PDB file of C-alpha atoms in Angstrom:
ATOM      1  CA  UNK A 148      79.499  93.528  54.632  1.00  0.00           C
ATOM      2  CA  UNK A 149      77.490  94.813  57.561  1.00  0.00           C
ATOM      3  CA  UNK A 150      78.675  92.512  59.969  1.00  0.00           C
ATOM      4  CA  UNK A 151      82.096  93.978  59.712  1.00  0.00           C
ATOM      5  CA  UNK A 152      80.726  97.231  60.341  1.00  0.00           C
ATOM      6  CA  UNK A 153      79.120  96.195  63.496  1.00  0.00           C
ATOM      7  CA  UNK A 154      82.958  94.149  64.278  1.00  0.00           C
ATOM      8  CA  UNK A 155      84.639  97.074  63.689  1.00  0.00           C
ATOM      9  CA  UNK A 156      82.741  99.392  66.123  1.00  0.00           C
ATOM     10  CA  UNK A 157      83.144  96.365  69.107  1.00  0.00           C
ATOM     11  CA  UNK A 158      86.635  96.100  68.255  1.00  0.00           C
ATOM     12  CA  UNK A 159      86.940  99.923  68.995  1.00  0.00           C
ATOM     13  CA  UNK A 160      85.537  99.724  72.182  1.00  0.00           C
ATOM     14  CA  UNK A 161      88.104  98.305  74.662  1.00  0.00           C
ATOM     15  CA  UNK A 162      85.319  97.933  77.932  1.00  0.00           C
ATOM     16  CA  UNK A 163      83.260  95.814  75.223  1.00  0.00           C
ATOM     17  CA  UNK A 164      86.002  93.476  74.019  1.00  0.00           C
ATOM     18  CA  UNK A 165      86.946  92.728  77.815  1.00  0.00           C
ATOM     19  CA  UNK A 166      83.189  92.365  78.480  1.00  0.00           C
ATOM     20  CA  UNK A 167      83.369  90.008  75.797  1.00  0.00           C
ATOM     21  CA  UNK A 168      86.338  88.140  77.282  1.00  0.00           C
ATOM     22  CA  UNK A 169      84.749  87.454  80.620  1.00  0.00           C
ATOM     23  CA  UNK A 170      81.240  86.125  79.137  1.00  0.00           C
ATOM     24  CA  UNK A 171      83.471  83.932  76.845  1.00  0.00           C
ATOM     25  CA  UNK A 172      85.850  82.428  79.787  1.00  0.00           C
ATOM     26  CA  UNK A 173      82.658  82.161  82.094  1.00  0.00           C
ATOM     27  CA  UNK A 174      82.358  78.702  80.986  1.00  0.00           C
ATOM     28  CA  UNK A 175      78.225  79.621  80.353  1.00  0.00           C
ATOM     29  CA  UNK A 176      77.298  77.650  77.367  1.00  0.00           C
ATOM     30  CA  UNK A 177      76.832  79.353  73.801  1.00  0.00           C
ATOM     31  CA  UNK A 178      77.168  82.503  75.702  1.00  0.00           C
ATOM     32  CA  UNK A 179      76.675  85.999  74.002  1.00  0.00           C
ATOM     33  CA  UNK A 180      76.225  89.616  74.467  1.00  0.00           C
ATOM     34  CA  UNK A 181      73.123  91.349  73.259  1.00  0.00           C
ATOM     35  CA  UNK A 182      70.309  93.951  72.921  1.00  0.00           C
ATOM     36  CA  UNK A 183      70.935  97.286  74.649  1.00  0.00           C
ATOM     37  CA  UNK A 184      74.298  96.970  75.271  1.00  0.00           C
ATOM     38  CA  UNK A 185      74.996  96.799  71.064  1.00  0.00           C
ATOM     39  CA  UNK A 186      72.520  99.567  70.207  1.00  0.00           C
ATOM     40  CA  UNK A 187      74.368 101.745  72.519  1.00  0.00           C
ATOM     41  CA  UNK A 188      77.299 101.425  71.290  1.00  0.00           C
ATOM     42  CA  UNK A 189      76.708 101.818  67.503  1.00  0.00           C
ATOM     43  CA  UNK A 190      74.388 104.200  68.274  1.00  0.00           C
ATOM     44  CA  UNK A 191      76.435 106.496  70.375  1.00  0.00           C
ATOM     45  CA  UNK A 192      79.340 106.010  68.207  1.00  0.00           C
ATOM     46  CA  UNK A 193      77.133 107.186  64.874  1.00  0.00           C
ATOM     47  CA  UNK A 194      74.598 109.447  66.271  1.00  0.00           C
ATOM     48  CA  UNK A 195      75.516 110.779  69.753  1.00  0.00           C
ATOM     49  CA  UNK A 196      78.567 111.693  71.174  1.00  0.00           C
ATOM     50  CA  UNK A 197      80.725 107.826  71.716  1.00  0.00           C
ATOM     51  CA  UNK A 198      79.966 105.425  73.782  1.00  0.00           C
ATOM     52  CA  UNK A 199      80.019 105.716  77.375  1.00  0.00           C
ATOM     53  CA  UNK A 200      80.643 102.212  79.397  1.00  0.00           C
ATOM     54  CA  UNK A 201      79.302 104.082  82.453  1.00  0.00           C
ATOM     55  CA  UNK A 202      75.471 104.989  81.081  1.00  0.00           C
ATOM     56  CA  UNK A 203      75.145 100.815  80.448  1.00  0.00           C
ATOM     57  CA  UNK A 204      71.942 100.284  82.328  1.00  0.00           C
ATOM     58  CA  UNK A 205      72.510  96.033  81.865  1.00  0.00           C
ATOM     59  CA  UNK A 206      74.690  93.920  79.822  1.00  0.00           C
ATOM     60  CA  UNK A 207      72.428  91.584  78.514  1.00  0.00           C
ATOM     61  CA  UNK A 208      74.184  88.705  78.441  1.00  0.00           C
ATOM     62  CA  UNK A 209      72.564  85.436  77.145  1.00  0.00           C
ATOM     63  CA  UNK A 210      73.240  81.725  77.434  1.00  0.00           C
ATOM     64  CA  UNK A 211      71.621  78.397  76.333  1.00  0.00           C
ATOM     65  CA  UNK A 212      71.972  75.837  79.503  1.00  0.00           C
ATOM     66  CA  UNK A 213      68.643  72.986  78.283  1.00  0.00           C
ATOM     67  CA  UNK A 214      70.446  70.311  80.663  1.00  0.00           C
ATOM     68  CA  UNK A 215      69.314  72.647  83.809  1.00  0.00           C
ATOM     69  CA  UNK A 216      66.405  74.749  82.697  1.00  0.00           C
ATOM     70  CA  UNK A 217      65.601  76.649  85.979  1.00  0.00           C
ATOM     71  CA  UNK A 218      65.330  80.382  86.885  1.00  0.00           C
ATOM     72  CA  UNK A 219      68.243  79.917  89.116  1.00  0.00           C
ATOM     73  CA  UNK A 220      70.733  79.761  86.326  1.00  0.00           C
ATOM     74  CA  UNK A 221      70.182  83.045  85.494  1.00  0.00           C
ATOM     75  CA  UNK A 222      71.337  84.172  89.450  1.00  0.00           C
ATOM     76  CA  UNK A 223      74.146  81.794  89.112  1.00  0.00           C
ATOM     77  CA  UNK A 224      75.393  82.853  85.796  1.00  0.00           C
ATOM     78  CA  UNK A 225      74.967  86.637  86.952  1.00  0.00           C
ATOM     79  CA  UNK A 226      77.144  85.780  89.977  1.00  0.00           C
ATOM     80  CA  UNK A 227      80.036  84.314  88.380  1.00  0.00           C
ATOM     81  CA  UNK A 228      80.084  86.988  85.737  1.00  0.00           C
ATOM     82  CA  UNK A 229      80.458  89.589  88.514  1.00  0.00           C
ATOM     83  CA  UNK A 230      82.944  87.529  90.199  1.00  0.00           C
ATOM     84  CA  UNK A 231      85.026  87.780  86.972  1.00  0.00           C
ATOM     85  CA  UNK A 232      84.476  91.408  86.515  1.00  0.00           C
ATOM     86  CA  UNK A 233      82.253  93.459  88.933  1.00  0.00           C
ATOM     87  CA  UNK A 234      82.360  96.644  87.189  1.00  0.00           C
ATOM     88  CA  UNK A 235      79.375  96.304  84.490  1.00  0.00           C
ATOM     89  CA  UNK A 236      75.708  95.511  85.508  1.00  0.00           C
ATOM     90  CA  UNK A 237      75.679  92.218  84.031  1.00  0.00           C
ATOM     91  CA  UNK A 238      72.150  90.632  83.978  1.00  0.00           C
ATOM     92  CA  UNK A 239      72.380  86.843  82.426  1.00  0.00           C
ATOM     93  CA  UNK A 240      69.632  84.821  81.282  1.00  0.00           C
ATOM     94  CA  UNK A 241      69.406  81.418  80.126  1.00  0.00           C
ATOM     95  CA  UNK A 242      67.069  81.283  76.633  1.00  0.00           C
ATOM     96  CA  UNK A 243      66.324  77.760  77.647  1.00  0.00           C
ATOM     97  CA  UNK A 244      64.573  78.695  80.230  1.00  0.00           C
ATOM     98  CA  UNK A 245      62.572  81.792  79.043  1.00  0.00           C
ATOM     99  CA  UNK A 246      59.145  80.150  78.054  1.00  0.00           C
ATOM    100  CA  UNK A 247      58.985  79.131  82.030  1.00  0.00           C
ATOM    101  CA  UNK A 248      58.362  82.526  83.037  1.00  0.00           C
ATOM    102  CA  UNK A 249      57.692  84.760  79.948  1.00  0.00           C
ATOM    103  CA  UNK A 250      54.027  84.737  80.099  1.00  0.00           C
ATOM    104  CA  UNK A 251      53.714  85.744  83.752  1.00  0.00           C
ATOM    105  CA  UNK A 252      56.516  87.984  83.510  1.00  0.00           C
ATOM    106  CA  UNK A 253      54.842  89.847  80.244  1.00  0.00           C
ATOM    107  CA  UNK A 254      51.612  88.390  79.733  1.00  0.00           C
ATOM    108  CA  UNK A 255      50.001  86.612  76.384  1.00  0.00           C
ATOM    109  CA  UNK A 256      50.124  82.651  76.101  1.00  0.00           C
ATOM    110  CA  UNK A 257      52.439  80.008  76.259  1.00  0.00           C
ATOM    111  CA  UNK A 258      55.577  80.843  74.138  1.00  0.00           C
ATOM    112  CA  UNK A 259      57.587  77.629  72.721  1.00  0.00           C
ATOM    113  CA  UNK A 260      60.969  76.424  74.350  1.00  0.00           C
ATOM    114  CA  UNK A 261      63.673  78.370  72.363  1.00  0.00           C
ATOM    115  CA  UNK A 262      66.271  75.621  71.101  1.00  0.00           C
ATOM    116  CA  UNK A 263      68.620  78.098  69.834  1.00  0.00           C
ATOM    117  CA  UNK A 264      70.747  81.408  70.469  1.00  0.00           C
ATOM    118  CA  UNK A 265      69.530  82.716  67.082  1.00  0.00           C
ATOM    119  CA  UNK A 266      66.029  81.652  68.238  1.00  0.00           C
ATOM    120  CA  UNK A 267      66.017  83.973  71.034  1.00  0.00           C
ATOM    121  CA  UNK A 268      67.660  86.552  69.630  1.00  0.00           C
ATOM    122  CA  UNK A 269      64.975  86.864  66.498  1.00  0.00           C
ATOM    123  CA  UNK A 270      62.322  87.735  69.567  1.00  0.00           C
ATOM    124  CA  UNK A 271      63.634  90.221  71.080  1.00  0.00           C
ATOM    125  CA  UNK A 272      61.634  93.728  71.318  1.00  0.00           C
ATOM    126  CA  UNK A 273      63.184  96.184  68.028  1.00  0.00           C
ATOM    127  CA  UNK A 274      64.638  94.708  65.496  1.00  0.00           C
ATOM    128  CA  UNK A 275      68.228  97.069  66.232  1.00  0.00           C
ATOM    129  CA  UNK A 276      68.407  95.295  69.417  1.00  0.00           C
ATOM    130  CA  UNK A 277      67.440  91.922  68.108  1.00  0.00           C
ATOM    131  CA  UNK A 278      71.408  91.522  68.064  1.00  0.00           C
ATOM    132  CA  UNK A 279      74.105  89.320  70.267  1.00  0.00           C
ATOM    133  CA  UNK A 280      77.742  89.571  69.754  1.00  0.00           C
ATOM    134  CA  UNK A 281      79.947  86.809  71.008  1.00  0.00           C
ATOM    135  CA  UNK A 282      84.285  86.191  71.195  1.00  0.00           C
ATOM    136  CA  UNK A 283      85.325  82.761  69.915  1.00  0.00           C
ATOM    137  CA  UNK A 284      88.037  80.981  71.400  1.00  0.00           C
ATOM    138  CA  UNK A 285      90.972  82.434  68.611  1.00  0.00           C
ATOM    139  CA  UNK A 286      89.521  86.180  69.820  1.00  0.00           C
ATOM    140  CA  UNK A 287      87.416  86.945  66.587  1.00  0.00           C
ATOM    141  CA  UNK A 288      84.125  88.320  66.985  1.00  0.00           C
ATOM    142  CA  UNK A 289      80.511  86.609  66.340  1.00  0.00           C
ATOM    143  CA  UNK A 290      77.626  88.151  64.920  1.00  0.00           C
ATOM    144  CA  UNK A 291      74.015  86.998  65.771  1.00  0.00           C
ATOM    145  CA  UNK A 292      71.403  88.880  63.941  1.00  0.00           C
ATOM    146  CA  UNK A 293      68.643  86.754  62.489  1.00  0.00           C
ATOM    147  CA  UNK A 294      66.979  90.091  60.920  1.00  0.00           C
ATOM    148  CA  UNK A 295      69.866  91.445  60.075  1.00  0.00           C
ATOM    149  CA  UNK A 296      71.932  94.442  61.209  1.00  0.00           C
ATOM    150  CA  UNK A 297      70.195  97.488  58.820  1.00  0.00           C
ATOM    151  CA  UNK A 298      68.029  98.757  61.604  1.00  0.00           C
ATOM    152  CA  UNK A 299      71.293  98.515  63.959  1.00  0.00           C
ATOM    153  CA  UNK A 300      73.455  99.647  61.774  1.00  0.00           C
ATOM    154  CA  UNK A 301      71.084 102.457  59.713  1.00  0.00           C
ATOM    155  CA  UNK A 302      69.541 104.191  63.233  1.00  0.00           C
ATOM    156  CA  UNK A 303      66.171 102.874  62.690  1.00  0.00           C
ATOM    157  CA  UNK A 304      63.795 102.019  65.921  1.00  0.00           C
ATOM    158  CA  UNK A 305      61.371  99.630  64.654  1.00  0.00           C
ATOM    159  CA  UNK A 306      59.131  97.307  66.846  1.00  0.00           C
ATOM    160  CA  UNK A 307      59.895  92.882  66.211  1.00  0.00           C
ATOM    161  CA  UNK A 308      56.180  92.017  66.135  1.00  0.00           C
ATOM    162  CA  UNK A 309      57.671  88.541  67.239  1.00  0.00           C
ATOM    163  CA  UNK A 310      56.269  88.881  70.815  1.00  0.00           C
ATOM    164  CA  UNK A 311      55.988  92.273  71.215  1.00  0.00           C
ATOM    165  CA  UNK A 312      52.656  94.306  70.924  1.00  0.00           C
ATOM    166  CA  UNK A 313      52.144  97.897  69.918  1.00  0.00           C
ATOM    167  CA  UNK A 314      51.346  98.647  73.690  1.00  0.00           C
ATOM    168  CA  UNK A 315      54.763  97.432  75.172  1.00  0.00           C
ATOM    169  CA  UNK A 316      56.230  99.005  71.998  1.00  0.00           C
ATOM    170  CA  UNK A 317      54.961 102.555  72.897  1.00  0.00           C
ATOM    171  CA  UNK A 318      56.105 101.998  76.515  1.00  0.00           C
ATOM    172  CA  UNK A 319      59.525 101.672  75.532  1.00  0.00           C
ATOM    173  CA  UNK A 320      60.098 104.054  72.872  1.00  0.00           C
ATOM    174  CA  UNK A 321      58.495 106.362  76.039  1.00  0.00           C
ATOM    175  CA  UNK A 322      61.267 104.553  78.431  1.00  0.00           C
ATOM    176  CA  UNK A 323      64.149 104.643  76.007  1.00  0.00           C
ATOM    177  CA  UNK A 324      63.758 108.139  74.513  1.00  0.00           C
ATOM    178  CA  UNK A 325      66.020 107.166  71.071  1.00  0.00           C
ATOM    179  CA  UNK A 326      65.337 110.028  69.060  1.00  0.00           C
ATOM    180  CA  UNK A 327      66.254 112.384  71.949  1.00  0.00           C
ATOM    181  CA  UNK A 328      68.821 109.938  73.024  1.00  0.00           C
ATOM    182  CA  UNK A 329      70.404 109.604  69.840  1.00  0.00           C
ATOM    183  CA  UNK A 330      69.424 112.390  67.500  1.00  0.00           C
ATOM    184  CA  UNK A 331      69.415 110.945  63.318  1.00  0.00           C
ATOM    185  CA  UNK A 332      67.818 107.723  64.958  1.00  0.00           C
ATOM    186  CA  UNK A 333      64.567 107.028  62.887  1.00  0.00           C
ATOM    187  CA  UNK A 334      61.384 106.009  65.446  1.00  0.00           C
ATOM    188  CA  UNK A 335      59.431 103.914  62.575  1.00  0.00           C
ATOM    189  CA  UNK A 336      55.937 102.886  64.209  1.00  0.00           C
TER     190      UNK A 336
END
């Protein structure tokens, strides 16, 4: 089962499962850890040379508050997550509150209110980072991948048409490098 795979490679990484710990103590609601962070790991674990806590550009972490949808959540949920644990460049965002400032943010129309964590998740930019992990309350890891985990798990870079364009596409396989990053990583276009 590929979601074990993807368990067994968090589970390994000790800076990851305390990450986990803090988002799931924060008290942010149906909070998870996603995108980057994940492809990072399983990708420097299979195709580089391990995973390196310190090259994290953001933990990604991602919450669903609808009783208070406001941009400030995101500043306040960032704050207490650094209180917990200042180390890692945490960078929260509340999915309830993403179609209030996506389209100025990254152009195109109106997108719809996202109701759920799996929601979000299915829109973010390549399908291998179209992927939250999460720690429930017994310490066993959660798997969120609404397009499943072959592109995470398999090395394959391939753009999630959901919202984004080829444009945007091209300027992050520029920004993110993953072939050079991570040599064995497939850049399908």
């Amino acid at each position: 089962m590929r979601e074990d795979e993807l368990r067994d490679l968090v589970e390994r990484s000790p800076w990851l499962v305390r990450a986990l710990g803090v988002v799931r103590d924060s008290g942010l609601p149906d909070a998870w850890i996603g995108a980057g962070v994940i492809r990072d790991l399983v990708w420097s674990e299979r195709y580089g040379d391990g995973f390196d806590p310190s090259s994290v550009r953001d933990v990604d972490v991602v919450f669903l508050d609808a009783a208070g949808v406001s941009r400030d959540n995101d500043d306040r949920a960032t704050r207490r997550l650094v209180a917990a644990w200042p180390e890692p460049p945490w960078e929260a965002k509340d999915q309830a509150a993403v179609h209030t400032w996506y389209p100025d943010k990254f152009g195109g129309g109106p997108v719809a209110p996202l109701r759920t964590i799996a929601d979000a998740v299915a829109t973010w930019p390549e399908y291998a980072t179209a992927v939250a992990v999460g720690l429930d309350a017994d310490g066993q890891i959660a798997v969120c991948a609404p397009h499943g985990l072959d592109d995470l798990l398999d090395g394959v870079w391939r753009r999630n048409p959901s919202r984004v364009g080829p444009e945007i596409s091209r300027q992050r396989l520029a920004r993110h490098r993953p072939a050079e990053r991570w040599p064995g990583v497939r850049v399908v276009t």
